[in-house]
Coordinates of C-alpha atoms and ligand atoms in Angstrom, one line a residue:
X128 CA -6.2 54.8 -49.7
X129 CA -3.7 51.7 -48.9
X130 CA -5.2 48.3 -49.4
X131 CA -3.9 46.3 -46.7
X132 CA -3.7 42.5 -47.4
X133 CA -6.2 39.9 -46.5
X134 CA -5.0 37.8 -43.6
X135 CA -5.2 34.0 -43.8
X136 CA -6.1 33.8 -40.4
X137 CA -9.4 33.8 -38.4
X138 CA -9.9 33.8 -34.8
X139 CA -13.4 33.1 -33.9
X140 CA -14.3 34.5 -30.5
X141 CA -17.3 32.7 -29.0
X142 CA -19.2 34.9 -26.3
X143 CA -22.5 33.5 -26.8
X144 CA -23.0 31.8 -23.4
X145 CA -25.2 32.7 -20.5
X146 CA -22.6 32.6 -17.9
X147 CA -24.8 30.8 -15.5
X148 CA -22.0 29.7 -13.0
X149 CA -20.9 33.3 -13.1
X150 CA -24.5 34.4 -12.2
X151 CA -23.6 38.0 -12.8
X152 CA -26.9 39.2 -13.8
X153 CA -25.6 39.9 -17.5
X154 CA -24.0 37.3 -20.3
X155 CA -20.8 36.7 -19.0
X156 CA -18.9 38.4 -21.8
X157 CA -20.5 41.7 -20.8
X158 CA -19.5 41.5 -17.3
X159 CA -16.8 43.9 -16.4
X160 CA -13.4 42.7 -15.0
X161 CA -12.3 46.4 -14.3
X162 CA -13.8 49.2 -16.7
X163 CA -13.5 46.8 -19.2
X164 CA -15.8 43.8 -20.0
X165 CA -14.5 40.4 -20.3
X166 CA -14.9 40.7 -24.1
X167 CA -13.4 43.6 -24.4
X168 CA -10.0 42.2 -22.6
X169 CA -10.3 39.1 -24.8
X170 CA -10.8 41.4 -28.0
X171 CA -7.6 43.6 -26.9
X172 CA -5.5 40.5 -26.8
X173 CA -6.8 39.1 -30.1
X174 CA -5.8 42.6 -31.4
X175 CA -2.4 42.9 -30.1
X176 CA -1.5 39.6 -32.0
X177 CA -0.8 39.3 -35.7
X178 CA -4.0 40.6 -37.7
X179 CA -6.5 38.4 -38.4
X180 CA -10.3 38.2 -39.5
X181 CA -12.1 38.5 -36.0
X182 CA -15.8 37.0 -35.8
X183 CA -17.6 37.6 -32.9
X184 CA -19.9 35.5 -31.7
X185 CA -22.6 37.4 -29.5
X186 CA -25.8 36.3 -27.6
X187 CA -29.2 37.1 -29.3
X188 CA -29.6 40.4 -28.4
X189 CA -26.2 41.6 -27.8
X190 CA -25.2 41.9 -31.2
X191 CA -24.8 46.0 -31.0
X192 CA -23.1 45.6 -27.7
X193 CA -20.5 43.5 -29.1
X194 CA -20.3 45.4 -32.2
X195 CA -19.3 48.2 -29.8
X196 CA -16.5 46.3 -27.9
X197 CA -15.6 45.0 -31.1
X198 CA -14.9 49.0 -32.9
X199 CA -13.1 50.2 -29.7
X200 CA -10.6 46.8 -29.6
X201 CA -9.8 47.3 -33.1
X202 CA -8.8 50.9 -33.3
X203 CA -8.2 51.4 -37.0
X204 CA -8.8 47.8 -37.9
X205 CA -12.3 47.5 -37.8
X206 CA -12.0 46.2 -41.2
X207 CA -11.1 43.1 -39.7
X208 CA -14.2 42.3 -37.6
X209 CA -17.6 41.2 -37.6
X210 CA -20.3 40.2 -35.3
X211 CA -22.5 37.3 -35.6
X212 CA -25.5 35.6 -33.4
X213 CA -24.4 32.6 -31.7
X214 CA -26.7 29.4 -30.7
X215 CA -27.6 27.5 -27.8
X216 CA -24.7 25.4 -27.3
X217 CA -20.9 26.7 -27.7
X218 CA -20.8 23.9 -30.6
X219 CA -23.5 25.9 -32.5
X220 CA -21.8 29.1 -31.8
X221 CA -18.8 27.9 -33.3
X222 CA -20.5 26.9 -36.2
X223 CA -22.2 30.3 -36.8
X224 CA -18.6 32.3 -36.4
X225 CA -17.3 29.7 -39.3
X226 CA -20.0 30.5 -41.6
X227 CA -18.9 33.8 -41.8
X228 CA -15.2 33.6 -42.7
X229 CA -13.8 35.3 -45.6
X230 CA -12.9 33.1 -48.3
X231 CA -9.2 33.9 -48.0
X232 CA -8.7 32.3 -44.5
X233 CA -6.9 29.0 -44.3
X234 CA -6.2 29.1 -40.3
X235 CA -8.8 29.1 -37.9
X236 CA -8.6 29.8 -34.3
X237 CA -11.5 29.4 -31.7
X238 CA -11.0 31.4 -28.8
X239 CA -13.6 31.5 -25.6
X240 CA -14.2 35.1 -25.0
X241 CA -13.9 33.5 -20.9
X242 CA -10.2 33.4 -21.5
X243 CA -10.0 36.7 -21.7
X244 CA -6.5 37.5 -20.3
X245 CA -4.8 35.0 -22.7
X246 CA -1.7 36.5 -24.0
X247 CA -1.4 37.9 -27.6
X248 CA 1.6 35.7 -27.8
X249 CA 0.0 32.1 -27.2
X250 CA -2.5 33.3 -30.0
X251 CA 0.3 33.7 -32.4
X252 CA 2.1 30.9 -31.2
X253 CA -1.1 28.8 -31.9
X254 CA -1.5 29.9 -35.3
X255 CA 2.3 29.6 -36.6
X256 CA 1.9 25.8 -35.6
X257 CA -1.3 25.0 -37.6
X258 CA -0.4 23.0 -40.7
X259 CA -3.0 21.8 -43.6
X260 CA -3.3 18.6 -41.8
X261 CA -3.2 19.2 -37.8
X262 CA -4.6 20.9 -35.4
X263 CA -2.9 22.8 -32.2
X264 CA -4.0 23.8 -29.1
X265 CA -2.6 25.3 -26.0
X266 CA -2.2 23.3 -22.6
X267 CA -0.9 23.5 -19.2
X268 CA 0.1 20.3 -17.2
X269 CA -2.0 19.1 -14.7
X270 CA -0.7 20.0 -11.3
X271 CA -3.2 18.5 -8.8
X272 CA -3.1 14.7 -7.7
X273 CA -6.0 13.2 -9.3
X274 CA -8.2 10.6 -8.2
X275 CA -11.0 8.4 -9.6
X276 CA -14.0 8.3 -7.0
X277 CA -17.2 6.5 -7.0
X278 CA -19.6 8.2 -4.8
X279 CA -17.8 9.5 -1.7
X280 CA -15.4 6.3 -2.3
X281 CA -11.8 7.1 -3.7
X282 CA -11.2 4.0 -6.0
X283 CA -8.0 4.5 -7.5
X284 CA -5.5 6.9 -8.9
X285 CA -4.8 8.6 -12.1
X286 CA -1.2 9.2 -13.7
X287 CA -0.7 12.8 -14.0
X288 CA 2.1 12.4 -16.4
X289 CA -0.5 11.5 -19.4
X290 CA -2.8 14.5 -18.9
X291 CA -3.0 18.1 -20.1
X292 CA -5.4 20.7 -19.2
X293 CA -6.5 21.9 -22.8
X294 CA -7.1 25.9 -23.2
X295 CA -7.7 28.5 -26.0
X296 CA -7.4 29.2 -28.7
X297 CA -7.3 26.3 -30.6
X298 CA -6.4 26.2 -33.8
X299 CA -7.2 24.4 -37.2
X300 CA -6.9 24.4 -40.7
X301 CA -10.3 26.1 -42.1
X302 CA -11.2 23.3 -44.3
X303 CA -10.8 20.5 -42.4
X304 CA -12.5 22.1 -39.2
X305 CA -15.6 23.2 -41.5
X306 CA -16.2 20.0 -42.6
X307 CA -15.6 18.3 -39.0
X308 CA -18.4 20.6 -38.1
X309 CA -20.5 19.5 -40.8
X310 CA -20.1 15.8 -39.7
X311 CA -20.6 16.8 -35.9
X312 CA -24.1 18.4 -37.1
X313 CA -25.0 15.4 -38.9
X314 CA -24.0 13.2 -36.1
X315 CA -25.9 15.0 -33.5
X316 CA -22.8 14.6 -31.1
X317 CA -22.0 17.3 -28.8
X318 CA -18.2 17.4 -28.2
X319 CA -16.5 19.2 -25.1
X320 CA -14.4 21.3 -27.2
X321 CA -13.1 21.8 -31.1
X322 CA -10.0 19.6 -30.6
X323 CA -12.4 16.6 -29.8
X324 CA -14.5 17.6 -32.5
X325 CA -11.7 17.6 -34.9
X326 CA -10.1 14.2 -33.6
X327 CA -13.5 12.8 -34.0
X328 CA -13.1 13.5 -37.7
X329 CA -10.2 11.3 -38.0
X330 CA -7.5 14.6 -37.7
X331 CA -4.2 14.9 -35.7
X332 CA -4.2 17.5 -32.7
X333 CA -0.6 18.8 -31.5
X334 CA -0.1 20.8 -28.2
X335 CA 2.0 23.7 -27.4
X336 CA 2.6 25.3 -24.0
X337 CA -0.6 27.5 -22.7
X338 CA -0.3 30.0 -20.2
X339 CA -1.5 30.7 -16.8
X340 CA -3.4 33.9 -17.7
X341 CA -5.4 31.9 -20.2
X342 CA -7.5 30.4 -17.6
X343 CA -11.1 30.7 -18.3
X344 CA -13.4 33.2 -16.0
X345 CA -16.0 30.6 -15.0
X346 CA -17.0 31.2 -11.2
X347 CA -17.4 34.4 -9.4
X348 CA -13.7 33.8 -7.9
X349 CA -12.3 33.5 -11.3
X350 CA -13.3 36.9 -11.8
X351 CA -11.9 38.0 -8.8
X352 CA -8.6 36.3 -10.0
X353 CA -8.8 38.1 -12.8
X354 CA -9.3 41.5 -11.0
X355 CA -6.4 40.9 -9.2
X356 CA -3.8 40.1 -12.1
X357 CA -5.2 42.9 -13.6
X358 CA -4.3 45.4 -10.7
X359 CA -1.2 44.5 -10.9
X360 CA 0.1 43.1 -14.7
X361 CA 2.6 45.1 -16.4
X362 CA -0.1 46.3 -19.2
X363 CA -2.4 47.9 -16.5
X364 CA 0.3 49.4 -14.4
X365 CA 2.1 51.4 -17.2
X366 CA -0.8 51.5 -19.5
X367 CA -0.4 55.2 -20.1
X368 CA 3.2 55.1 -20.1
X369 CA 5.7 55.7 -23.0
X370 CA 9.3 56.3 -23.4
X371 CA 10.5 60.2 -23.7
X372 CA 10.2 59.8 -27.7
X373 CA 6.8 59.0 -27.3
X374 CA 7.1 55.5 -28.9
X375 CA 8.1 52.0 -26.9
X376 CA 5.6 51.5 -24.3
X377 CA 7.0 51.0 -21.0
X378 CA 4.8 47.9 -20.5
X379 CA 8.0 46.2 -22.0
X380 CA 10.5 47.8 -19.7
X381 CA 12.3 46.1 -16.9
X382 CA 11.1 46.6 -13.3
X383 CA 13.0 46.6 -10.1
X384 CA 12.2 45.7 -6.4
X385 CA 13.5 46.2 -3.1
X386 CA 12.9 44.3 0.1
X387 CA 14.6 44.1 3.3
X388 CA 14.2 41.8 6.6
X389 CA 15.4 41.6 10.0
X390 CA 15.2 38.5 12.1
X391 CA 16.5 38.6 15.6
X392 CA 18.3 35.2 16.8
X393 CA 16.5 32.9 19.1
X394 CA 14.8 30.4 17.3
X395 CA 14.9 26.7 18.1
X396 CA 17.2 24.2 16.3
X397 CA 20.0 25.2 13.3
X398 CA 20.0 28.7 11.6
X399 CA 18.5 28.3 8.3
X400 CA 20.0 31.1 5.8
X401 CA 20.1 31.8 2.1
X402 CA 18.3 28.5 1.8
X403 CA 20.8 26.4 3.6
X404 CA 20.8 25.0 7.0
X405 CA 24.0 26.0 8.8
X406 CA 24.4 23.4 11.8
X407 CA 25.5 24.6 15.2
X408 CA 24.8 28.1 14.2
X409 CA 22.3 29.8 16.5
X410 CA 18.7 29.9 14.7
X411 CA 16.7 32.8 13.8
X412 CA 13.3 33.0 15.0
X413 CA 10.2 33.7 12.9
X414 CA 7.2 32.5 11.9
X415 CA 8.5 30.0 8.9
X416 CA 12.4 29.2 9.3
X417 CA 13.4 32.8 9.8
X418 CA 15.5 32.8 6.5
X419 CA 15.8 36.5 6.5
X420 CA 17.7 36.2 2.9
X421 CA 14.7 34.5 1.6
X422 CA 12.1 36.5 2.9
X423 CA 13.7 39.6 1.4
X424 CA 13.9 38.1 -2.0
X425 CA 10.3 37.7 -1.8
X426 CA 9.6 41.0 -1.2
X427 CA 11.7 42.3 -3.7
X428 CA 10.1 40.3 -6.2
X429 CA 6.6 41.0 -5.2
X430 CA 7.3 44.2 -5.1
X431 CA 8.9 44.7 -8.1
X432 CA 5.5 43.3 -9.6
X433 CA 3.4 45.2 -7.4
X434 CA 2.0 42.1 -6.0
X435 CA 1.8 43.4 -2.7
X436 CA 4.0 42.0 0.3
X437 CA 5.3 38.4 1.9
X438 CA 2.8 39.2 5.0
X439 CA -0.3 39.2 2.5
X440 CA 0.9 35.9 0.5
X441 CA 2.7 34.1 3.2
X442 CA 1.7 35.8 6.7
X443 CA 0.5 34.2 9.8
X444 CA -3.1 33.9 8.2
X445 CA -1.0 31.0 6.1
X446 CA -0.3 28.4 8.6
X447 CA 0.6 26.3 5.5
X448 CA 4.0 28.1 5.6
X449 CA 4.9 27.7 9.1
X450 CA 8.3 26.1 9.3
X451 CA 8.8 26.2 5.2
X452 CA 11.8 27.0 3.7
X453 CA 13.3 28.7 1.1
X454 CA 12.5 27.0 -1.8
X455 CA 8.8 26.6 -0.9
X456 CA 8.3 30.7 -0.6
X457 CA 10.6 31.4 -3.7
X458 CA 9.1 28.7 -6.1
X459 CA 5.4 29.9 -5.0
X460 CA 6.6 33.6 -5.8
X461 CA 7.9 32.8 -8.9
X462 CA 4.3 31.2 -9.8
X463 CA 2.5 34.4 -8.5
X464 CA 4.7 36.6 -10.8
X465 CA 4.5 34.1 -13.7
X466 CA 0.5 34.6 -13.4
X467 CA 1.1 38.2 -13.5
X468 CA 2.5 37.8 -16.4
X469 CA 6.5 38.5 -15.2
X470 CA 9.8 36.4 -15.4
X471 CA 12.5 36.9 -13.3
X472 CA 15.6 38.8 -14.4
X473 CA 18.0 38.5 -11.6
X474 CA 18.3 38.7 -7.9
X475 CA 20.8 40.3 -5.7
X476 CA 20.7 40.0 -1.8
X477 CA 23.3 41.5 0.7
X478 CA 23.1 40.3 4.5
X479 CA 24.8 41.9 7.8
X480 CA 25.9 39.7 10.2
X481 CA 29.2 38.7 11.8
X482 CA 28.2 35.0 11.3
X483 CA 27.8 32.5 9.8
X484 CA 31.1 32.6 7.8
X485 CA 29.6 32.7 4.4
X486 CA 32.1 32.7 1.6
X487 CA 32.6 29.2 1.6
X488 CA 29.1 27.9 1.0
X489 CA 27.9 31.0 -1.2
X490 CA 27.9 28.9 -4.4
X491 CA 25.5 26.3 -2.7
X492 CA 23.8 28.9 -1.3
X493 CA 23.2 30.8 -4.5
X494 CA 22.8 27.3 -6.8
X495 CA 19.8 26.4 -4.0
X496 CA 18.4 30.1 -4.5
X497 CA 18.1 30.2 -8.3
X498 CA 16.9 26.5 -8.7
X499 CA 14.0 27.5 -6.7
X500 CA 13.6 30.6 -8.9
X501 CA 13.5 28.8 -12.0
X502 CA 17.1 29.2 -12.6
X503 CA 17.3 32.8 -12.4
X504 CA 20.6 34.0 -11.4
X505 CA 20.8 34.9 -7.6
X506 CA 24.1 36.4 -6.0
X507 CA 24.3 36.6 -2.4
X508 CA 26.8 38.6 0.0
X509 CA 27.7 39.1 3.3
X510 CA 29.2 41.8 5.6
X511 CA 29.9 42.8 8.7
X512 CA 28.9 46.3 10.4
X513 CA 32.5 47.0 12.2
X514 CA 30.5 45.9 15.3
X515 CA 27.9 48.4 15.1
X516 CA 24.3 48.6 15.3
X517 CA 22.1 44.8 16.1
X518 CA 24.2 42.8 13.5
X519 CA 27.6 44.0 15.2
X520 CA 26.1 43.1 18.5
X521 CA 25.1 39.8 17.1
X522 CA 21.4 40.3 17.8
X523 CA 20.0 39.5 14.7
X524 CA 20.8 39.7 11.1
X525 CA 19.5 42.2 8.6
X526 CA 19.2 41.5 4.7
X527 CA 18.7 44.0 1.9
X528 CA 17.5 42.6 -1.9
X529 CA 16.9 43.6 -5.0
X530 CA 15.3 42.3 -7.9
X531 CA 14.9 42.8 -11.8
X532 CA 11.8 41.4 -13.5
X533 CA 10.3 41.8 -17.3
X534 CA 6.9 41.2 -19.0
X535 CA 7.2 37.6 -20.1
X536 CA 8.5 37.3 -23.4
X537 CA 10.5 40.9 -23.6
X538 CA 13.9 39.1 -21.9
X539 CA 16.1 38.1 -24.7
Ligands
LIG672 N1 -20.3 29.9 -25.4 C1 -21.2 30.2 -26.5 N2 -22.3 30.2 -27.0 C2 -23.0 29.3 -25.9 C3 -22.1 28.8 -24.9 C4 -20.9 29.0 -24.7 O1 -20.2 31.3 -27.2 N3 -24.0 28.5 -26.3 C5 -19.0 30.6 -25.3 C6 -18.9 31.3 -23.7 O2 -19.2 32.6 -24.1 C7 -17.4 31.2 -23.5 C8 -17.0 29.9 -24.2 O3 -18.1 29.5 -24.9 O4 -16.8 32.2 -24.3 C9 -16.9 28.9 -22.9 O5 -17.8 28.5 -22.4 P1 -18.3 28.9 -20.7 O6 -17.1 29.0 -20.0 O7 -19.1 27.7 -20.5 O8 -19.4 30.0 -20.8 P2 -20.7 29.9 -20.5 O9 -21.7 29.0 -21.2 O10 -21.7 31.6 -20.6 O11 -20.9 29.8 -18.7 P3 -21.9 28.8 -18.2 O12 -21.6 27.4 -18.5 O13 -21.4 28.9 -16.4 O14 -23.5 29.0 -18.2
LIG673 MG1 -21.0 26.5 -20.8

């Protein structure tokens, strides 16, 4: 029998909450997202990260169910896991987890089971950034404009650039975190998260980039979001697929998508095409600005990710996109892909039309489209159809686009 090295990192997965806001008739960790529970998904992520001791903190009475989930997620690393019983508050549950750590553990990560879709890469990045005197948390920038309110009155603004939304796992040096928990118990103060408790004990915390997928499942709408993401995620759609030699899982393979769009001339104002306005050229008709190049690109990207199509995300049921230009569509599409765990490789589009004369503004158009997609290369070409068909008769423009995308973290 081979003895595996004892890891110096532990991950405490707190799963002892009742899930009162989800209100699903069972403790939140045991509510199914798809065929797997919230806890199982969280543990799948934890075991896909670098080996660590895994302590699951379960609600009293559910220790056996937690054992089952743990054993299934751990596979042949069941030796790494154990279950302990949680307390009345999250802080008490974390304390119960801390009491179960192995002697060799130097770095502790505290992770909400409710952040079930957290990417393993985030877990590893947090663990790697912890130092003997430094805690680390993943955060996302705050995107909404924030207001101070008093009753129903808006009494001021808040500078968003000073704020960040904290996620888990939060990582700490074990000895300082254990001491900070002892001090918190002594003082009787309940902190909102582990980083707050750690800084209250006088220690420093740094932040690294979090992930959209690490959102906390709190309400029924969050559960729906998790279901939607799983239905289209790279891991799910390629879950049992392996390469011919049975080795490399296709979850890491690039994916491609195709999109086409056709718009007739006849809209109001100037033509919008390939992200640019073309003064003096006849406009295309359509729900938005009629930019068929942008729309074909959106469909190619959504298709590659298995996220449905442009009608579903931007159609007439979404009046906010009426009149919107390419940047808005493409930026939102990139966000949808990021939420599903994909980044964009490149995009290529070709339109068929006699006009506008495109070559002189090609670089400008490609720059605008590429910028809206976060810098991914976009190439656009134009062709005529030798006078044939509706493009040849100058009735409208036809576009074909293809896109290559990658599961996040795979692209070199
Ligand atoms: N948690 C815990 N022990 C508690 C309370 C919470 O282990 N006594 C865990 C939850 O299981 C969850 C995480 O802490 O993974 C974050 O808490 P939250 O999202 O608030 O979960 P719940 O407390 O279960 O939900 P609610 O507040 O809606 O009741
Ligand atoms: Mg709670």
